[in-house]
CSV table of C-alpha atoms in Angstrom, one decimal:
chain,number,residue,atom,x,y,z
V,74,ALA,CA,-5.3,-11.3,14.2
V,75,GLN,CA,-2.8,-10.4,11.7
V,76,SER,CA,0.0,-8.1,12.0
V,77,VAL,CA,3.0,-7.1,10.6
V,78,THR,CA,6.0,-5.6,12.2
V,79,GLN,CA,8.9,-3.9,10.4
V,80,PRO,CA,11.7,-3.0,13.2
V,81,ASP,CA,14.1,-0.6,11.3
V,82,ILE,CA,11.9,2.8,10.3
V,83,HIS,CA,15.2,4.2,9.4
V,84,ILE,CA,18.1,2.3,7.5
V,85,THR,CA,21.4,3.7,5.9
V,86,VAL,CA,23.5,1.7,3.3
V,87,SER,CA,26.7,2.7,1.3
V,88,GLU,CA,25.6,1.8,-3.2
V,89,GLY,CA,26.7,-1.2,-3.2
V,90,ALA,CA,26.3,-3.4,0.1
V,91,SER,CA,24.1,-5.6,0.7
V,92,LEU,CA,20.8,-4.9,2.4
V,93,GLU,CA,18.4,-6.7,4.2
V,94,LEU,CA,15.4,-5.5,5.3
V,95,ARG,CA,12.8,-7.0,8.2
V,96,CYS,CA,9.5,-8.1,8.4
V,97,ASN,CA,7.9,-9.8,11.3
V,98,TYR,CA,4.2,-11.0,10.8
V,99,SER,CA,1.6,-12.7,12.5
V,100,TYR,CA,-1.2,-15.2,11.1
V,101,GLY,CA,-3.2,-17.8,11.9
V,102,ALA,CA,-2.2,-19.6,8.9
V,103,THR,CA,-0.3,-19.9,6.0
V,104,PRO,CA,0.3,-16.8,5.8
V,105,TYR,CA,0.8,-14.8,2.1
V,106,LEU,CA,2.9,-11.8,2.8
V,107,PHE,CA,4.1,-8.9,0.6
V,108,TRP,CA,6.5,-6.9,0.2
V,109,TYR,CA,5.5,-3.3,-2.1
V,110,VAL,CA,7.7,-0.2,-2.2
V,111,GLN,CA,7.2,3.2,-2.4
V,112,SER,CA,9.8,5.5,-4.1
V,113,PRO,CA,9.6,9.3,-3.3
V,114,GLY,CA,6.3,11.1,-4.2
V,115,GLN,CA,4.6,7.9,-5.8
V,116,GLY,CA,2.8,5.5,-5.0
V,117,LEU,CA,3.4,2.2,-4.0
V,118,GLN,CA,4.6,-1.5,-6.5
V,119,LEU,CA,4.7,-4.9,-5.4
V,120,LEU,CA,8.6,-6.2,-5.3
V,121,LEU,CA,7.4,-9.5,-4.7
V,122,LYS,CA,4.8,-12.1,-3.0
V,123,TYR,CA,5.2,-15.6,-1.0
V,124,PHE,CA,2.0,-17.8,-0.5
V,125,SER,CA,3.6,-21.1,-0.4
V,126,GLY,CA,6.4,-23.3,-2.3
V,127,ASP,CA,10.0,-21.9,-2.4
V,128,THR,CA,10.2,-20.4,0.6
V,129,LEU,CA,13.2,-18.4,-1.2
V,130,VAL,CA,10.7,-15.7,-4.1
V,131,GLN,CA,12.8,-13.7,-6.6
V,132,GLY,CA,10.9,-10.3,-7.5
V,133,ILE,CA,11.9,-7.3,-9.5
V,134,LYS,CA,14.4,-5.0,-9.9
V,135,GLY,CA,17.2,-7.7,-8.0
V,136,PHE,CA,15.2,-8.4,-4.6
V,137,GLU,CA,14.4,-11.6,-2.7
V,138,ALA,CA,13.1,-12.0,0.1
V,139,GLU,CA,13.0,-15.7,2.9
V,140,PHE,CA,10.1,-17.4,4.6
V,141,LYS,CA,10.9,-18.9,7.8
V,142,ARG,CA,8.3,-20.1,9.7
V,143,SER,CA,9.9,-20.7,12.7
V,144,GLN,CA,11.0,-17.1,13.0
V,145,SER,CA,7.6,-15.6,11.9
V,146,SER,CA,9.9,-13.7,9.2
V,147,PHE,CA,9.8,-12.4,5.9
V,148,ASN,CA,13.0,-10.6,5.4
V,149,LEU,CA,13.9,-9.0,1.8
V,150,ARG,CA,17.2,-8.7,0.8
V,151,LYS,CA,19.0,-7.1,-2.2
V,152,PRO,CA,22.9,-8.3,-3.2
V,153,SER,CA,24.1,-5.1,-4.3
V,154,VAL,CA,21.9,-1.6,-3.9
V,155,HIS,CA,22.0,0.8,-6.0
V,156,TRP,CA,21.0,4.9,-5.1
V,157,SER,CA,18.1,4.2,-6.6
V,158,ASP,CA,16.5,1.6,-4.0
V,159,ALA,CA,16.2,4.9,-2.0
V,160,ALA,CA,12.4,4.7,-0.5
V,161,GLU,CA,10.3,3.3,1.4
V,162,TYR,CA,9.5,-0.3,2.0
V,163,PHE,CA,6.2,-2.3,3.2
V,164,CYS,CA,5.9,-5.8,4.2
V,165,ALA,CA,2.1,-6.4,4.6
V,166,VAL,CA,-0.2,-9.8,5.1
V,167,PRO,CA,-3.8,-10.0,3.9
V,168,GLY,CA,-7.3,-8.9,6.4
V,169,SER,CA,-9.3,-11.6,7.4
V,170,GLY,CA,-11.6,-12.9,4.1
V,171,ASN,CA,-10.6,-12.6,0.5
V,172,THR,CA,-11.8,-8.7,0.7
V,173,GLY,CA,-8.5,-7.7,-0.8
V,174,LYS,CA,-7.7,-6.1,2.4
V,175,LEU,CA,-4.5,-5.6,3.8
V,176,ILE,CA,-2.3,-4.5,7.0
V,177,PHE,CA,0.4,-3.5,6.4
V,178,GLY,CA,3.5,-2.0,8.6
V,179,GLN,CA,5.0,0.2,9.4
V,180,GLY,CA,7.3,1.3,6.9
V,181,THR,CA,11.3,1.0,6.6
V,182,THR,CA,12.7,3.9,5.3
V,183,LEU,CA,15.9,3.4,2.8
V,184,GLN,CA,18.6,5.9,3.1
V,185,VAL,CA,21.0,4.9,0.0
V,186,LYS,CA,24.9,7.2,0.6
V,187,PRO,CA,27.0,7.8,-2.4
S,188,ASP,CA,-0.9,4.9,-20.5
S,189,THR,CA,-1.2,5.1,-16.6
S,190,ALA,CA,-2.7,2.0,-15.1
S,191,VAL,CA,-3.6,3.9,-11.8
S,192,SER,CA,-4.4,7.6,-12.6
S,193,GLN,CA,-5.7,10.1,-9.6
S,194,THR,CA,-7.0,13.2,-9.6
S,195,PRO,CA,-6.0,15.7,-8.3
S,196,LYS,CA,-2.7,15.1,-7.1
S,197,TYR,CA,-2.5,18.1,-3.9
S,198,LEU,CA,-5.4,19.7,-2.6
S,199,VAL,CA,-4.9,22.5,-0.5
S,200,THR,CA,-8.6,22.9,1.4
S,201,GLN,CA,-9.9,25.3,4.6
S,202,MET,CA,-11.0,23.0,7.1
S,203,GLY,CA,-15.3,22.1,6.8
S,204,ASN,CA,-14.9,22.5,3.0
S,205,ASP,CA,-15.9,19.5,0.9
S,206,LYS,CA,-13.6,18.2,-1.8
S,207,SER,CA,-13.2,14.9,-3.9
S,208,ILE,CA,-10.8,12.8,-5.4
S,209,LYS,CA,-11.5,10.9,-8.2
S,210,CYS,CA,-9.5,7.5,-9.4
S,211,GLU,CA,-10.0,5.9,-12.5
S,212,GLN,CA,-8.4,2.4,-14.2
S,213,ASN,CA,-7.2,1.0,-17.1
S,214,LEU,CA,-6.2,-2.2,-16.2
S,215,GLY,CA,-10.3,-4.2,-16.0
S,216,HIS,CA,-9.6,-4.8,-12.6
S,217,ASP,CA,-13.1,-5.6,-10.6
S,218,THR,CA,-11.5,-4.4,-6.9
S,219,MET,CA,-10.8,-0.8,-6.6
S,220,TYR,CA,-9.3,0.4,-3.2
S,221,TRP,CA,-9.1,3.5,-1.4
S,222,TYR,CA,-6.1,3.8,1.1
S,223,LYS,CA,-5.3,6.5,3.9
S,224,GLN,CA,-1.2,7.3,4.8
S,225,ASP,CA,-0.6,9.3,7.2
S,226,SER,CA,1.7,12.0,8.1
S,227,LYS,CA,4.0,8.6,9.8
S,228,LYS,CA,3.8,6.8,6.3
S,229,PHE,CA,1.6,4.5,8.1
S,230,LEU,CA,-1.0,2.9,5.7
S,231,LYS,CA,-4.9,2.0,6.0
S,232,ILE,CA,-6.9,0.4,4.4
S,233,MET,CA,-10.6,2.7,4.0
S,234,PHE,CA,-12.6,0.9,1.5
S,235,SER,CA,-12.9,-1.6,-1.1
S,236,TYR,CA,-15.5,-1.6,-3.9
S,237,ASN,CA,-16.2,-5.4,-6.2
S,238,ASN,CA,-18.1,-4.0,-9.4
S,239,LYS,CA,-19.4,-1.3,-7.5
S,240,GLU,CA,-19.8,-3.2,-4.7
S,241,LEU,CA,-18.9,-1.3,-1.5
S,242,ILE,CA,-17.1,-4.6,0.0
S,243,ILE,CA,-14.9,-3.1,2.7
S,244,ASN,CA,-15.8,-0.3,4.6
S,245,GLU,CA,-13.1,0.2,7.6
S,246,THR,CA,-14.3,2.1,11.2
S,247,VAL,CA,-13.6,5.8,8.6
S,248,PRO,CA,-15.9,8.2,9.6
S,249,ASN,CA,-19.3,9.2,7.8
S,250,ARG,CA,-17.7,12.0,6.6
S,251,PHE,CA,-15.8,9.8,4.4
S,252,SER,CA,-18.5,8.2,1.2
S,253,PRO,CA,-16.9,6.4,-2.0
S,254,LYS,CA,-19.1,6.5,-4.9
S,255,SER,CA,-18.4,3.9,-8.1
S,256,PRO,CA,-19.9,5.3,-10.8
S,257,ASP,CA,-18.6,1.6,-12.9
S,258,LYS,CA,-15.5,-0.6,-12.5
S,259,ALA,CA,-12.9,1.6,-13.4
S,260,HIS,CA,-13.9,4.4,-11.0
S,261,LEU,CA,-13.5,4.8,-7.6
S,262,ASN,CA,-14.2,8.5,-5.9
S,263,LEU,CA,-13.4,9.6,-3.0
S,264,HIS,CA,-16.1,12.5,-1.2
S,265,ILE,CA,-15.6,14.0,2.0
S,266,ASN,CA,-17.8,16.9,3.5
S,267,SER,CA,-16.2,18.7,6.6
S,268,LEU,CA,-12.9,18.8,6.0
S,269,GLU,CA,-10.7,18.4,9.5
S,270,LEU,CA,-7.1,19.1,10.0
S,271,GLY,CA,-6.9,15.8,10.5
S,272,ASP,CA,-7.8,14.5,7.5
S,273,SER,CA,-4.5,15.6,5.8
S,274,ALA,CA,-2.5,12.9,4.8
S,275,VAL,CA,-2.0,11.2,1.4
S,276,TYR,CA,-5.4,9.5,-0.2
S,277,PHE,CA,-3.8,6.7,-2.5
S,278,CYS,CA,-6.7,4.5,-5.0
S,279,ALA,CA,-5.2,1.2,-6.1
S,280,SER,CA,-6.7,-1.7,-8.6
S,281,SER,CA,-6.8,-5.2,-8.4
S,282,LEU,CA,-8.2,-8.6,-10.6
S,283,GLY,CA,-11.2,-9.0,-8.2
S,284,GLY,CA,-10.5,-12.9,-8.6
S,285,GLN,CA,-8.8,-13.8,-5.5
S,286,ARG,CA,-8.8,-10.2,-3.6
S,287,GLY,CA,-6.5,-11.7,-0.9
S,288,VAL,CA,-3.5,-12.4,-2.9
S,289,GLU,CA,-3.9,-10.4,-5.6
S,290,THR,CA,-1.2,-7.8,-6.5
S,291,GLN,CA,-2.9,-4.5,-5.5
S,292,TYR,CA,-1.6,-1.6,-8.5
S,293,PHE,CA,-1.3,1.7,-6.2
S,294,GLY,CA,-1.7,5.5,-7.9
S,295,PRO,CA,0.4,8.1,-7.8
S,296,GLY,CA,-1.8,9.6,-4.7
S,297,THR,CA,-3.2,12.6,-3.7
S,298,ARG,CA,-1.6,15.1,-0.9
S,299,LEU,CA,-3.8,16.4,0.8
S,300,LEU,CA,-4.1,19.5,2.9
S,301,VAL,CA,-6.3,20.3,5.7
S,302,LEU,CA,-5.6,24.4,6.6
Protein backbone atom coordinates (compact mmCIF):
# COMPACT_ATOMS: atom_id res chain seq x y z
CA ALA A 1 0.00 0.00 0.00
CA GLN A 2 1.11 3.52 -0.69
CA SER A 3 2.53 5.45 2.24
CA VAL A 4 4.58 8.50 3.03
CA THR A 5 6.93 9.14 5.92
CA GLN A 6 8.28 12.48 7.00
CA PRO A 7 10.98 11.65 9.54
CA ASP A 8 11.29 15.14 11.00
CA ILE A 9 8.34 16.31 13.07
CA HIS A 10 9.82 19.71 13.82
CA ILE A 11 12.71 21.67 12.26
CA THR A 12 14.10 25.04 13.25
CA VAL A 13 16.33 27.04 10.92
CA SER A 14 17.66 30.57 10.99
CA GLU A 15 16.37 33.07 8.48
CA GLY A 16 18.61 33.04 5.43
CA ALA A 17 19.82 29.50 6.05
CA SER A 18 19.17 26.64 3.67
CA LEU A 19 16.42 24.13 4.28
CA GLU A 20 15.83 20.49 3.49
CA LEU A 21 12.69 18.64 4.53
CA ARG A 22 12.72 14.90 4.13
CA CYS A 23 10.06 12.70 2.60
CA ASN A 24 10.24 8.96 2.00
CA TYR A 25 7.56 7.13 0.10
CA SER A 26 6.35 3.63 -0.52
CA TYR A 27 4.62 3.27 -3.89
CA GLY A 28 3.99 0.32 -6.18
CA ALA A 29 4.77 1.93 -9.51
CA THR A 30 6.19 5.19 -10.77
CA PRO A 31 5.19 7.53 -8.02
CA TYR A 32 3.36 10.76 -8.23
CA LEU A 33 4.56 12.98 -5.40
CA PHE A 34 3.32 16.24 -3.95
CA TRP A 35 4.45 18.81 -1.43
CA TYR A 36 1.81 21.00 0.18
CA VAL A 37 2.30 23.84 2.67
CA GLN A 38 -0.11 24.87 5.40
CA SER A 39 0.46 28.34 6.80
CA PRO A 40 -0.85 28.99 10.32
CA GLY A 41 -4.64 29.03 10.37
CA GLN A 42 -4.85 28.41 6.64
CA GLY A 43 -5.68 25.62 4.25
CA LEU A 44 -3.11 23.72 2.26
CA GLN A 45 -1.45 25.06 -0.88
CA LEU A 46 0.45 23.05 -3.45
CA LEU A 47 4.16 23.88 -3.56
CA LEU A 48 5.16 21.45 -6.30
CA LYS A 49 4.52 18.01 -7.72
CA TYR A 50 6.43 15.30 -9.57
CA PHE A 51 4.96 12.97 -12.18
CA SER A 52 7.80 11.99 -14.47
CA GLY A 53 10.74 13.38 -16.36
CA ASP A 54 13.24 15.72 -14.76
CA THR A 55 13.86 14.56 -11.23
CA LEU A 56 14.45 18.10 -9.99
CA VAL A 57 11.14 19.91 -9.73
CA GLN A 58 10.74 23.63 -9.24
CA GLY A 59 7.84 25.00 -7.28
CA ILE A 60 6.42 28.21 -5.98
CA LYS A 61 8.01 30.46 -3.35
CA GLY A 62 11.53 29.40 -4.36
CA PHE A 63 11.12 25.75 -3.33
CA GLU A 64 12.41 22.75 -5.22
CA ALA A 65 12.34 19.02 -4.65
CA GLU A 66 14.41 16.16 -5.98
CA PHE A 67 13.01 12.72 -6.72
CA LYS A 68 15.48 9.93 -5.97
CA ARG A 69 14.10 6.54 -6.88
CA SER A 70 17.07 4.66 -5.40
CA GLN A 71 16.38 6.23 -2.01
CA SER A 72 12.58 6.36 -2.30
CA SER A 73 12.83 10.01 -1.39
CA PHE A 74 11.38 13.32 -2.49
CA ASN A 75 13.07 15.91 -0.31
CA LEU A 76 12.03 19.54 -0.36
CA ARG A 77 14.71 22.23 -0.43
CA LYS A 78 15.05 25.96 -0.33
CA PRO A 79 18.43 27.75 -0.50
CA SER A 80 17.51 30.66 1.74
CA VAL A 81 14.58 30.55 4.15
CA HIS A 82 12.41 33.59 4.87
CA TRP A 83 10.47 34.17 8.08
CA SER A 84 7.24 33.79 6.10
CA ASP A 85 8.18 30.17 5.31
CA ALA A 86 7.31 29.16 8.87
CA ALA A 87 4.50 26.67 8.34
CA GLU A 88 3.54 23.01 8.27
CA TYR A 89 4.80 21.05 5.27
CA PHE A 90 3.16 17.88 3.99
CA CYS A 91 4.43 15.34 1.51
CA ALA A 92 1.73 13.27 -0.21
CA VAL A 93 1.17 10.45 -2.68
CA PRO A 94 -2.06 9.45 -4.43
CA GLY A 95 -4.02 6.49 -3.17
CA SER A 96 -4.87 3.63 -5.50
CA GLY A 97 -7.28 4.21 -8.35
CA ASN A 98 -8.15 7.51 -9.96
CA THR A 99 -10.16 8.75 -7.00
CA GLY A 100 -8.05 11.76 -6.08
CA LYS A 101 -7.41 10.38 -2.64
CA LEU A 102 -4.17 11.81 -1.25
CA ILE A 103 -2.17 10.02 1.42
CA PHE A 104 -0.30 12.55 3.50
CA GLY A 105 2.78 12.22 5.63
CA GLN A 106 2.70 13.28 9.26
CA GLY A 107 3.88 16.76 8.39
CA THR A 108 6.96 18.74 9.36
CA THR A 109 6.62 21.94 11.33
CA LEU A 110 9.14 24.55 10.22
CA GLN A 111 10.12 27.26 12.64
CA VAL A 112 12.26 30.14 11.41
CA LYS A 113 14.51 32.00 13.84
CA PRO A 114 15.25 35.67 13.16
CA ASP B 1 -12.93 36.02 -4.68
CA THR B 2 -12.13 33.03 -2.48
CA ALA B 3 -11.68 29.91 -4.59
CA VAL B 4 -12.79 27.38 -1.96
CA SER B 5 -14.77 28.73 0.95
CA GLN B 6 -16.08 27.05 4.07
CA THR B 7 -18.60 28.13 6.67
CA PRO B 8 -18.41 28.40 9.54
CA LYS B 9 -14.74 28.98 10.26
CA TYR B 10 -15.17 28.04 13.91
CA LEU B 11 -17.77 25.79 15.46
CA VAL B 12 -18.09 25.12 19.18
CA THR B 13 -20.87 22.79 20.22
CA GLN B 14 -22.00 20.29 22.84
CA MET B 15 -21.74 16.53 22.61
CA GLY B 16 -24.80 14.98 21.05
CA ASN B 17 -25.66 17.95 18.86
CA ASP B 18 -26.03 17.83 15.09
CA LYS B 19 -24.09 20.32 12.98
CA SER B 20 -23.33 21.07 9.35
CA ILE B 21 -20.33 22.54 7.59
CA LYS B 22 -20.74 24.06 4.15
CA CYS B 23 -18.23 24.23 1.31
CA GLU B 24 -18.40 26.07 -1.97
CA GLN B 25 -15.91 26.34 -4.81
CA ASN B 26 -16.01 28.85 -7.65
CA LEU B 27 -13.26 27.23 -9.71
CA GLY B 28 -15.56 25.25 -11.96
CA HIS B 29 -14.08 21.99 -10.67
CA ASP B 30 -15.91 18.69 -10.89
CA THR B 31 -14.45 16.98 -7.83
CA MET B 32 -14.68 17.99 -4.19
CA TYR B 33 -13.25 16.44 -1.04
CA TRP B 34 -13.56 16.48 2.73
CA TYR B 35 -10.47 15.93 4.87
CA LYS B 36 -10.13 15.70 8.64
CA GLN B 37 -7.02 17.04 10.39
CA ASP B 38 -6.62 15.83 13.96
CA SER B 39 -4.86 17.49 16.85
CA LYS B 40 -1.52 16.02 15.72
CA LYS B 41 -2.06 17.65 12.30
CA PHE B 42 -2.54 14.28 10.63
CA LEU B 43 -4.65 14.69 7.48
CA LYS B 44 -6.97 11.98 6.28
CA ILE B 45 -9.51 11.98 3.50
CA MET B 46 -13.11 11.31 4.45
CA PHE B 47 -15.19 11.69 1.30
CA SER B 48 -15.03 12.88 -2.24
CA TYR B 49 -17.67 13.63 -4.84
CA ASN B 50 -17.33 13.99 -8.58
CA ASN B 51 -20.12 15.97 -10.18
CA LYS B 52 -22.48 15.12 -7.31
CA GLU B 53 -21.57 11.42 -7.33
CA LEU B 54 -19.85 9.87 -4.30
CA ILE B 55 -16.49 8.35 -5.28
CA ILE B 56 -14.60 8.07 -2.00
CA ASN B 57 -16.15 6.99 1.26
CA GLU B 58 -13.43 6.13 3.72
CA THR B 59 -14.14 4.25 6.94
CA VAL B 60 -15.96 7.15 8.49
CA PRO B 61 -18.73 6.68 11.09
CA ASN B 62 -22.16 6.89 9.50
CA ARG B 63 -22.87 9.86 11.74
CA PHE B 64 -21.03 11.79 9.02
CA SER B 65 -23.07 12.35 5.90
CA PRO B 66 -21.86 14.39 2.94
CA LYS B 67 -24.29 16.02 0.57
CA SER B 68 -23.57 17.59 -2.79
CA PRO B 69 -26.52 19.59 -4.11
CA ASP B 70 -24.51 20.59 -7.18
CA LYS B 71 -20.93 20.24 -8.28
CA ALA B 72 -19.93 23.57 -6.72
CA HIS B 73 -21.09 22.62 -3.23
CA LEU B 74 -20.21 19.82 -0.83
CA ASN B 75 -21.64 19.97 2.65
CA LEU B 76 -20.84 17.80 5.63
CA HIS B 77 -23.49 16.97 8.21
CA ILE B 78 -22.50 15.39 11.50
CA ASN B 79 -25.05 13.77 13.80
CA SER B 80 -24.66 13.08 17.49
CA LEU B 81 -21.33 14.84 17.82
CA GLU B 82 -18.69 13.17 19.98
CA LEU B 83 -15.59 14.55 21.69
CA GLY B 84 -13.41 12.73 19.19
CA ASP B 85 -14.95 14.67 16.32
CA SER B 86 -13.05 17.75 17.45
CA ALA B 87 -10.70 18.54 14.59
CA VAL B 88 -10.16 20.83 11.65
CA TYR B 89 -12.20 19.87 8.63
CA PHE B 90 -10.91 20.91 5.22
CA CYS B 91 -12.81 21.03 2.00
CA ALA B 92 -10.87 20.81 -1.27
CA SER B 93 -11.59 20.66 -4.97
CA SER B 94 -9.85 19.59 -8.16
CA LEU B 95 -10.60 19.63 -11.87
CA GLY B 96 -11.77 16.03 -11.90
CA GLY B 97 -10.35 14.79 -15.18
CA GLN B 98 -7.29 13.04 -13.78
CA ARG B 99 -8.03 13.03 -10.12
CA GLY B 100 -5.01 10.97 -9.12
CA VAL B 101 -2.54 13.61 -10.23
CA GLU B 102 -4.44 16.86 -10.02
CA THR B 103 -3.70 19.79 -7.79
CA GLN B 104 -6.20 20.03 -5.00
CA TYR B 105 -7.28 23.48 -3.83
CA PHE B 106 -8.08 23.67 -0.16
CA GLY B 107 -10.45 25.85 1.80
CA PRO B 108 -9.35 27.61 4.99
CA GLY B 109 -10.76 24.92 7.25
CA THR B 110 -13.50 24.69 9.86
CA ARG B 111 -12.28 24.30 13.42
CA LEU B 112 -14.76 22.13 15.28
CA LEU B 113 -14.63 21.83 19.05
CA VAL B 114 -17.01 19.46 20.77
CA LEU B 115 -17.45 20.05 24.50
